[in-house]
Coordinates of C-alpha atoms and ligand atoms in Angstrom, one line a residue:
X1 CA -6.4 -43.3 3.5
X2 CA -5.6 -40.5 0.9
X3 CA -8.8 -38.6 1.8
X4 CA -9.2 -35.3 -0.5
X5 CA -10.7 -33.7 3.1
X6 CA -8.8 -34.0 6.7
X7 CA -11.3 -36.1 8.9
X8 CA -12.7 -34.5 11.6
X9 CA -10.9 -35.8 14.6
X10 CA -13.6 -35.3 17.4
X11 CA -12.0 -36.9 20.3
X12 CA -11.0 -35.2 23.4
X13 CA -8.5 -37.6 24.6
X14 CA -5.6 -39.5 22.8
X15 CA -3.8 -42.6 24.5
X16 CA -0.8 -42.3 25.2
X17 CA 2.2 -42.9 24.0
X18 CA 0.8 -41.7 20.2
X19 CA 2.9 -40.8 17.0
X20 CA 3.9 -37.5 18.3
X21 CA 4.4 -38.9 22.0
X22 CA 2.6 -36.0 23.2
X23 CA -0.5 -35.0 26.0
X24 CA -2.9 -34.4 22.9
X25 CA -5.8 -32.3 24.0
X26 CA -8.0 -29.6 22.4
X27 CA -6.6 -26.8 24.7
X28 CA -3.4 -27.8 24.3
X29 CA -3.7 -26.5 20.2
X30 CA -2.3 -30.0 19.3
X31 CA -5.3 -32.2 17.9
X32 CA -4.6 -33.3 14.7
X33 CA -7.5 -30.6 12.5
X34 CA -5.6 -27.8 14.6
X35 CA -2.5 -28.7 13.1
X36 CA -3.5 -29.4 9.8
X37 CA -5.1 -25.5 9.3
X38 CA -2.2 -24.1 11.5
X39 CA 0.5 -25.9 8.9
X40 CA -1.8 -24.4 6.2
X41 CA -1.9 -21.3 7.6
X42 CA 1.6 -20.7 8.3
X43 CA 2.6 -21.8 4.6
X44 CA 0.2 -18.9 3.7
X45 CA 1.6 -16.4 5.7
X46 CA 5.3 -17.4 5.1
X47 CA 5.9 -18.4 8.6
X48 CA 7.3 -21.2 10.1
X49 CA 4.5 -22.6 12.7
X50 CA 0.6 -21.0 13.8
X51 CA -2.1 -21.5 16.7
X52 CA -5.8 -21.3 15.7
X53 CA -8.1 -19.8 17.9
X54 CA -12.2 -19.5 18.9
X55 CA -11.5 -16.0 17.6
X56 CA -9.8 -13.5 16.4
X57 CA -10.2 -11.4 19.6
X58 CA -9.0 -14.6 21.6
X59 CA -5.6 -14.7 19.1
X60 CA -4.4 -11.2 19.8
X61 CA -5.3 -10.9 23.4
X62 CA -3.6 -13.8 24.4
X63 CA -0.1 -12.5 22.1
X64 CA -0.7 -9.4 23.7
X65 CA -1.0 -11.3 27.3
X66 CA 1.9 -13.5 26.0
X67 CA 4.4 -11.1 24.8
X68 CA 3.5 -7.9 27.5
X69 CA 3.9 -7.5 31.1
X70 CA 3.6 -5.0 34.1
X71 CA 6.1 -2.0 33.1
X72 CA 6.3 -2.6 29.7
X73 CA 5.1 -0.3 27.2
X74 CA 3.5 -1.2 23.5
X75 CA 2.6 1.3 20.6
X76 CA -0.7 0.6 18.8
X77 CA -2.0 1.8 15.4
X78 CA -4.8 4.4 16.6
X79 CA -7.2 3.1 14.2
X80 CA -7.4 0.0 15.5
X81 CA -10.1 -3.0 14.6
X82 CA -12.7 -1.9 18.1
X83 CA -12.5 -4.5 20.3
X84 CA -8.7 -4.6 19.6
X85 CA -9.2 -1.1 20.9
X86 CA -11.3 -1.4 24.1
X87 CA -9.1 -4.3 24.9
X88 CA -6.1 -2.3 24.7
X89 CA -7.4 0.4 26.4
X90 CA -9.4 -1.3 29.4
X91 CA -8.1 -4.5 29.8
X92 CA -4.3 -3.9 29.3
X93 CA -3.8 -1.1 31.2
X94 CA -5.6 -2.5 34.4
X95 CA -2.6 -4.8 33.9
X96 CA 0.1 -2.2 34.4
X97 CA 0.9 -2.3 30.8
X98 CA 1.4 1.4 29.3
X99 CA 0.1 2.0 25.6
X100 CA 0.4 4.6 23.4
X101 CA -1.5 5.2 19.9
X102 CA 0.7 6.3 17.4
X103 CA -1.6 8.2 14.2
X104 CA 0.8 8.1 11.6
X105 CA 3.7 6.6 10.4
X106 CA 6.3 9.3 11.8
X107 CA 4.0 8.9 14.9
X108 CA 5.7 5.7 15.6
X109 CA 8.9 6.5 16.2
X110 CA 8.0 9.3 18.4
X111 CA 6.1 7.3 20.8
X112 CA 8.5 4.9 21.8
X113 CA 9.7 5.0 25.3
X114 CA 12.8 3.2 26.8
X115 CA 10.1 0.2 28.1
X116 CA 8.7 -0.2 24.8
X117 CA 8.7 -3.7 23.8
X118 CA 5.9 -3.8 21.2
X119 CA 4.5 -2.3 17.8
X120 CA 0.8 -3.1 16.9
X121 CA -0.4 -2.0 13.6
X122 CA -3.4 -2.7 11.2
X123 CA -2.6 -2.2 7.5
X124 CA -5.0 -1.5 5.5
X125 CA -7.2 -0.3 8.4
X126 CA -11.0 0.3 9.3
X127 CA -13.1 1.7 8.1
X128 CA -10.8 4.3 6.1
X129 CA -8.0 2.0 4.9
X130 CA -4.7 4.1 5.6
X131 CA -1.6 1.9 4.5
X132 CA 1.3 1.8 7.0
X133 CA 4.7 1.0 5.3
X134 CA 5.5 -2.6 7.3
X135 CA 9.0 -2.3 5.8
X136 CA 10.0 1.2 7.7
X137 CA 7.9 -0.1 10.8
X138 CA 9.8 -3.4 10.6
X139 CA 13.4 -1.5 10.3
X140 CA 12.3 1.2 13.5
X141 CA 11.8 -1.8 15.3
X142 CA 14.4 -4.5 14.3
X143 CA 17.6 -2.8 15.9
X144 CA 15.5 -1.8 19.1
X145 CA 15.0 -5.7 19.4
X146 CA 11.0 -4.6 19.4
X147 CA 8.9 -7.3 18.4
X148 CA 6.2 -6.2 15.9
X149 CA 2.5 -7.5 15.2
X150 CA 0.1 -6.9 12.6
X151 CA -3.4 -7.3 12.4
X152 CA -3.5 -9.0 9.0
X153 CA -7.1 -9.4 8.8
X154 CA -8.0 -7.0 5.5
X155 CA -5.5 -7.7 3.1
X156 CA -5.5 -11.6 3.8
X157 CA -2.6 -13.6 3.0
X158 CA -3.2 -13.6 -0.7
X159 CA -3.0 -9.7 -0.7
X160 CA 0.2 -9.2 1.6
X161 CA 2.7 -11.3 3.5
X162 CA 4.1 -8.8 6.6
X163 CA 6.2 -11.8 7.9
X164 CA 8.6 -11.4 4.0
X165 CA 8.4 -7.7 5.0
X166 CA 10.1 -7.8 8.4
X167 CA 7.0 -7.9 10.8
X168 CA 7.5 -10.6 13.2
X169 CA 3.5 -11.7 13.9
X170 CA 0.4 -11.9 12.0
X171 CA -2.6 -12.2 13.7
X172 CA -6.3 -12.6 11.6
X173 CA -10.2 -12.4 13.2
X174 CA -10.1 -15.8 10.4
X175 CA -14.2 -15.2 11.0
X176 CA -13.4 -12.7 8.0
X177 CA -11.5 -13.3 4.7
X178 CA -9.8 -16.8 6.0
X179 CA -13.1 -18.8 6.7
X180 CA -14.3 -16.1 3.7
X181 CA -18.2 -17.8 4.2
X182 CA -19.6 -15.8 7.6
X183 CA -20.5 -19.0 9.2
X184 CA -17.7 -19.2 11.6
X185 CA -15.9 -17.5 14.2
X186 CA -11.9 -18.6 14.5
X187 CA -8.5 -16.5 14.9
X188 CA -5.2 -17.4 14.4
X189 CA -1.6 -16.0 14.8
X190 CA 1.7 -16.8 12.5
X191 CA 5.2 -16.4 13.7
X192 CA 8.4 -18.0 13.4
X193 CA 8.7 -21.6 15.8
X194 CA 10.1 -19.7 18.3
X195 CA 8.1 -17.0 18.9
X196 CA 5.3 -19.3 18.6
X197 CA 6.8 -21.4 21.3
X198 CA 6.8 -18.3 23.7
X199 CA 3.1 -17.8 22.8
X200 CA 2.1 -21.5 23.6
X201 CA 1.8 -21.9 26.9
X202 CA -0.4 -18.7 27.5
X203 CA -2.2 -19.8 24.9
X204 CA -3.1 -22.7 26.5
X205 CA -3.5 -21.0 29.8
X206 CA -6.3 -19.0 28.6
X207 CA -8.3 -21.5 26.9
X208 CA -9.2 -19.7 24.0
X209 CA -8.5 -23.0 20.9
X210 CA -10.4 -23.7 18.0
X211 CA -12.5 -27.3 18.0
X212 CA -12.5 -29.7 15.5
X213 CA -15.1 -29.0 13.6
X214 CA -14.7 -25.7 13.4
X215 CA -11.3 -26.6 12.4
X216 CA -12.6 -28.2 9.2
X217 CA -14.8 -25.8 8.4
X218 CA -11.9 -23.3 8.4
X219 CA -9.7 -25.4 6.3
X220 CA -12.5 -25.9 4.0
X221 CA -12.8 -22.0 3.5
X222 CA -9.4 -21.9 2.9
X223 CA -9.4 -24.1 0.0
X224 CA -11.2 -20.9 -2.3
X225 CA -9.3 -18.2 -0.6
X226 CA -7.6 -17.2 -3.3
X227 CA -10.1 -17.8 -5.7
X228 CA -12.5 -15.4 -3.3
X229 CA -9.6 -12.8 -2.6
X230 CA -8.7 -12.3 -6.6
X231 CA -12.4 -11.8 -7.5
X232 CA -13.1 -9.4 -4.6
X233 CA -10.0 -7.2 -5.6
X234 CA -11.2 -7.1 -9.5
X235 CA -14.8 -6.3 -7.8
X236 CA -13.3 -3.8 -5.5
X237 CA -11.5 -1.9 -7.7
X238 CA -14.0 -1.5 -10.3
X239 CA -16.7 -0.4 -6.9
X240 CA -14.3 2.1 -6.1
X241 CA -13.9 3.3 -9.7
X242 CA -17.5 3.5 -10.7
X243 CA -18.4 5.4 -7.2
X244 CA -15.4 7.7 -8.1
X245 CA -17.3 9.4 -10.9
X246 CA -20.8 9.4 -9.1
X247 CA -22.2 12.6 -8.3
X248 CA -24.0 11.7 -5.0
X249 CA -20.3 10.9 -3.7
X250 CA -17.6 12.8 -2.8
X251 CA -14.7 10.6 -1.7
X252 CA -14.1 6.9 -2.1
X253 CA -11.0 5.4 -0.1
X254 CA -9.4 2.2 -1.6
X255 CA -5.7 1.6 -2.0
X256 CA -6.0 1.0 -5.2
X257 CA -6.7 4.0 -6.5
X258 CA -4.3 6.4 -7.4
X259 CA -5.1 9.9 -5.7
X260 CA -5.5 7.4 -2.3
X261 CA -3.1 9.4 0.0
X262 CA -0.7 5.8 0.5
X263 CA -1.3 4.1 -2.7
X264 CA 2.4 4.5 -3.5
X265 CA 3.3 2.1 -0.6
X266 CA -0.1 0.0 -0.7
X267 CA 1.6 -0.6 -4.2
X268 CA 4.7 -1.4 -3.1
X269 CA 3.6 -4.3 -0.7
X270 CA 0.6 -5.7 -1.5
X271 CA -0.2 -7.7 -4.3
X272 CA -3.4 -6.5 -4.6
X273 CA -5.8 -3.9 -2.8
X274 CA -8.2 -5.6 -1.2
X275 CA -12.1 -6.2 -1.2
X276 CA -12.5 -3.4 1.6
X277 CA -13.7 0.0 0.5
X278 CA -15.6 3.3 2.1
X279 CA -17.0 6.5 0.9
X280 CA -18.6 9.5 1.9
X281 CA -22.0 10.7 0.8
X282 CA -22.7 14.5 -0.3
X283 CA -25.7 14.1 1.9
X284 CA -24.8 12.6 5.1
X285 CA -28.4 13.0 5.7
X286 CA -29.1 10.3 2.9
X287 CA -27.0 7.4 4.6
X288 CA -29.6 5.7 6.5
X289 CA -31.9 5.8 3.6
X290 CA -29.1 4.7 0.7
X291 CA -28.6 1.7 3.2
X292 CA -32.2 0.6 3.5
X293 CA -32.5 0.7 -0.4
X294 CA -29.2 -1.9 -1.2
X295 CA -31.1 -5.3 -2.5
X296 CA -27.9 -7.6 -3.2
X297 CA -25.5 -6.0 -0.9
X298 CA -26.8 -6.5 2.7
X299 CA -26.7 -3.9 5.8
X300 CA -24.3 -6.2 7.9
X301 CA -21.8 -5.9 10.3
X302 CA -18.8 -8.2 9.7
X303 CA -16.4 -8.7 6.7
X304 CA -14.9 -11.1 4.5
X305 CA -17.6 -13.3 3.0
X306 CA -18.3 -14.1 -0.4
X307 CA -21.3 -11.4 -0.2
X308 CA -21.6 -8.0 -0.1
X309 CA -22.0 -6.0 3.5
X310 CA -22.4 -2.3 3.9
X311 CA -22.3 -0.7 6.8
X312 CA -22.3 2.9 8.8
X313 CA -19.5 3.1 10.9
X314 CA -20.7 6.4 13.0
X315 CA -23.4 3.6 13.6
X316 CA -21.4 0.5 14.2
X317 CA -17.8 0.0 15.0
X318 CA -17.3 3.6 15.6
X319 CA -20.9 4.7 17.5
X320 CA -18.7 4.3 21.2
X321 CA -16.9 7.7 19.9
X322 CA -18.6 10.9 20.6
X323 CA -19.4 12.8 17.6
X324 CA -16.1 14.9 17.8
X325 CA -13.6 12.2 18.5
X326 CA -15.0 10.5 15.4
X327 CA -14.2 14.0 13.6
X328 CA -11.2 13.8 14.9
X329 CA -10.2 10.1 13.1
X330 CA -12.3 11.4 9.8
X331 CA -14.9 9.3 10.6
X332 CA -18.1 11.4 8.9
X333 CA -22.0 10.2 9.7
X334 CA -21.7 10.5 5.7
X335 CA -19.5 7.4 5.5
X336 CA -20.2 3.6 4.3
X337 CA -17.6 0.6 4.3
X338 CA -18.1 -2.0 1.9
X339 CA -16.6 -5.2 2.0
X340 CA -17.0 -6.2 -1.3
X341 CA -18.4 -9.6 -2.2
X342 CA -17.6 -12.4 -5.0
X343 CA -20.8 -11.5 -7.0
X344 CA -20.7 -10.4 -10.3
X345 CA -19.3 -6.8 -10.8
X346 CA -22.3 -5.4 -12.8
X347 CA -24.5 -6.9 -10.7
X348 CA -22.7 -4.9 -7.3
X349 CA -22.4 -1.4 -9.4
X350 CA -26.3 -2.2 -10.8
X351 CA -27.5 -2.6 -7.0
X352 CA -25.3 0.3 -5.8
X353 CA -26.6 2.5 -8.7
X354 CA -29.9 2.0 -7.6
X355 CA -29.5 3.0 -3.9
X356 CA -27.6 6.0 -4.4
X357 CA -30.4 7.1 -7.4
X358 CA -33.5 6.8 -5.6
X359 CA -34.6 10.0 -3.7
Ligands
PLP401 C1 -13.4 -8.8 13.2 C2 -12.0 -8.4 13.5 C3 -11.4 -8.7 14.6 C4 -12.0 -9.6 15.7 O1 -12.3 -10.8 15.3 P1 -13.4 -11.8 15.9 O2 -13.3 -13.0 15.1 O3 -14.7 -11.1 15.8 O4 -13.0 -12.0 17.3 C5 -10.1 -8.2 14.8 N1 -9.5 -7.5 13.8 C6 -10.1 -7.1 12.7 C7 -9.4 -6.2 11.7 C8 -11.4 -7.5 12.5 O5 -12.1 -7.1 11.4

């Protein structure tokens, strides 16, 4: 053997008894290109074992369905990722499961109740990319004997580790930064063995595993991810700056900038700010139009991929809100997220100069 790549291991049944002297089975999360990205991906994250998923919506419903029942009560991050959202809100709650939204970091302690068993948060989140501080979330939670999740997808793995930090699970939509080539949708959740273990056998109850060729594919994205995550921070952060000082823009949100209101802790526990960016427009009236004009960057939905996507939030994840709920969460019709691509830099600012110029 000593093949550079993991085979792909297509079949669907194993004989029995095997190496591992276990029922292997797709569904069960134990074929052997499901373990070979799960190992990878818990040595990312700093865990100690992983599940990979068809997607990242099928990884953090079933650890909500896994860890939550009837009577118990869990505290989300308000701005939550939108189908974590409508999950939450429709499909939990028909459960008898209570939620609460907490919309800042004070707001977490405040909305615990004496049935709370869970705190949900997404750091940096969309599409304005507010930090929450994982440490002081972790220690609210620790002597309450809450377990804690986090939505890891943004930052990736190369950018922050929440599992160092006190957070007890990471779950990613790995169709983003993880794959990192938007030809793939996958999901996958880090814990400790143990938790993992109490995850399992829902897991398998719903159904929801990865196959094994999308298993390679995963593990082949992961073989740049840092490569892909280093150059869209460098590209990111000089995006952010150049838009800064350009007069058809009036506010640019990205962590890494100083005068972002959490940069202080997005400093403190990341180890780099990220290829996701927004900022609003003078003219909200001139959104539609700046989009049409981008010729690199593409008007997409989705993140994560080695090229550049812009998008309108008021359009897309956010057009479910009415107009004044998405005032409310600072969510302008003036407003466009990047997710910043692997291209070179001059080339990105070049494109955007362009778009914004034209009238
Ligand atoms: C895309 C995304 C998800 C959902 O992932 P899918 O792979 O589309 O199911 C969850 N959280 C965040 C932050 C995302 O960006």
């Amino acid at each position: 053997m000593g093949a550079v790549a993991t085979p792909i291991f297509t079949a669907s049944s194993y004989a029995c008894p095997n190496p591992t002297n276990e029922n292997i089975y797709q569904r069960y999360f134990n074929t052997p290109n499901q373990r070979v990205v799960a190992a990878k991906l818990a040595a990312l994250e700093q865990g100690e074992d992983a599940l990979v998923f068809g997607s990242g919506m099928a990884a953090i419903t079933t650890v909500l369905f896994a860890l939550l029942k009837p009577g118990d009560h869990a505290v989300f991050q308000e701005d939550l990722y939108g189908g974590t959202y409508h999950f939450v809100a429709a499909e939990l709650t028909r459960f008898g499961i209570e939620v609460s939204f907490a919309r800042n970091q004070a707001d977490f302690a405040a909305q615990l109740r004496p049935n709370t068993k869970l705190i949900y948060i997404e750091s940096p989140s969309n599409p304005l990319l507010r930090v929450v501080d994982l440490a002081a979330v972790a220690a609210l939670a620790k002597p309450r004997g809450l377990l804690t999740v986090i939505d890891n997808t943004f930052a990736s793995p190369i950018n922050q580790t929440p599992l160092a930090l006190g957070i007890n699970i990471v779950v990613h939509s790995a169709t983003k930064y993880l794959n990192g080539h938007s030809d793939l949708n996958a999901g996958a959740v880090i814990a400790s063995r143990e938790i993992i273990a109490r995850i399992r056998p829902c897991a398998v109850n719903h159904g929801g595993m990865l196959d094994a060729h999308a298993c390679y594919m995963l593990e082949r994205g992961l073989k740049t991810l840092a490569l892909r995550v280093e150059r869209q921070n460098e590209n990111a952060g000089k995006l952010a700056q150049w838009l800064q000082r350009h007069p058809a823009v009036t506010r640019v949100n990205y962590p890494g900038l100083s005068d972002h209101p959490d940069h202080a802790i997005a400093a403190r526990q990341m180890r780099g700010f990220g290829g996701m960016l927004s900022f609003e427009l003078r003219d909200a009236a001139q959104a539609s139009a700046v989009l049409g004009r981008f010729k690199l960057a593409t008007a997409a939905l989705s993140l994560g991929g080695v090229e550049t996507l812009v998008t309108i939030p008021a359009k897309t994840s956010h057009v479910k809100l009415a107009a004044a709920e998405r005032a409310a969460v600072g969510i302008s019709d003036a407003l466009l997220r990047v997710s910043v691509g692997i291209e070179d830099a001059d080339d990105i600012i070049a494109d955007f100069e362009q778009s914004l110029a034209a009238r």
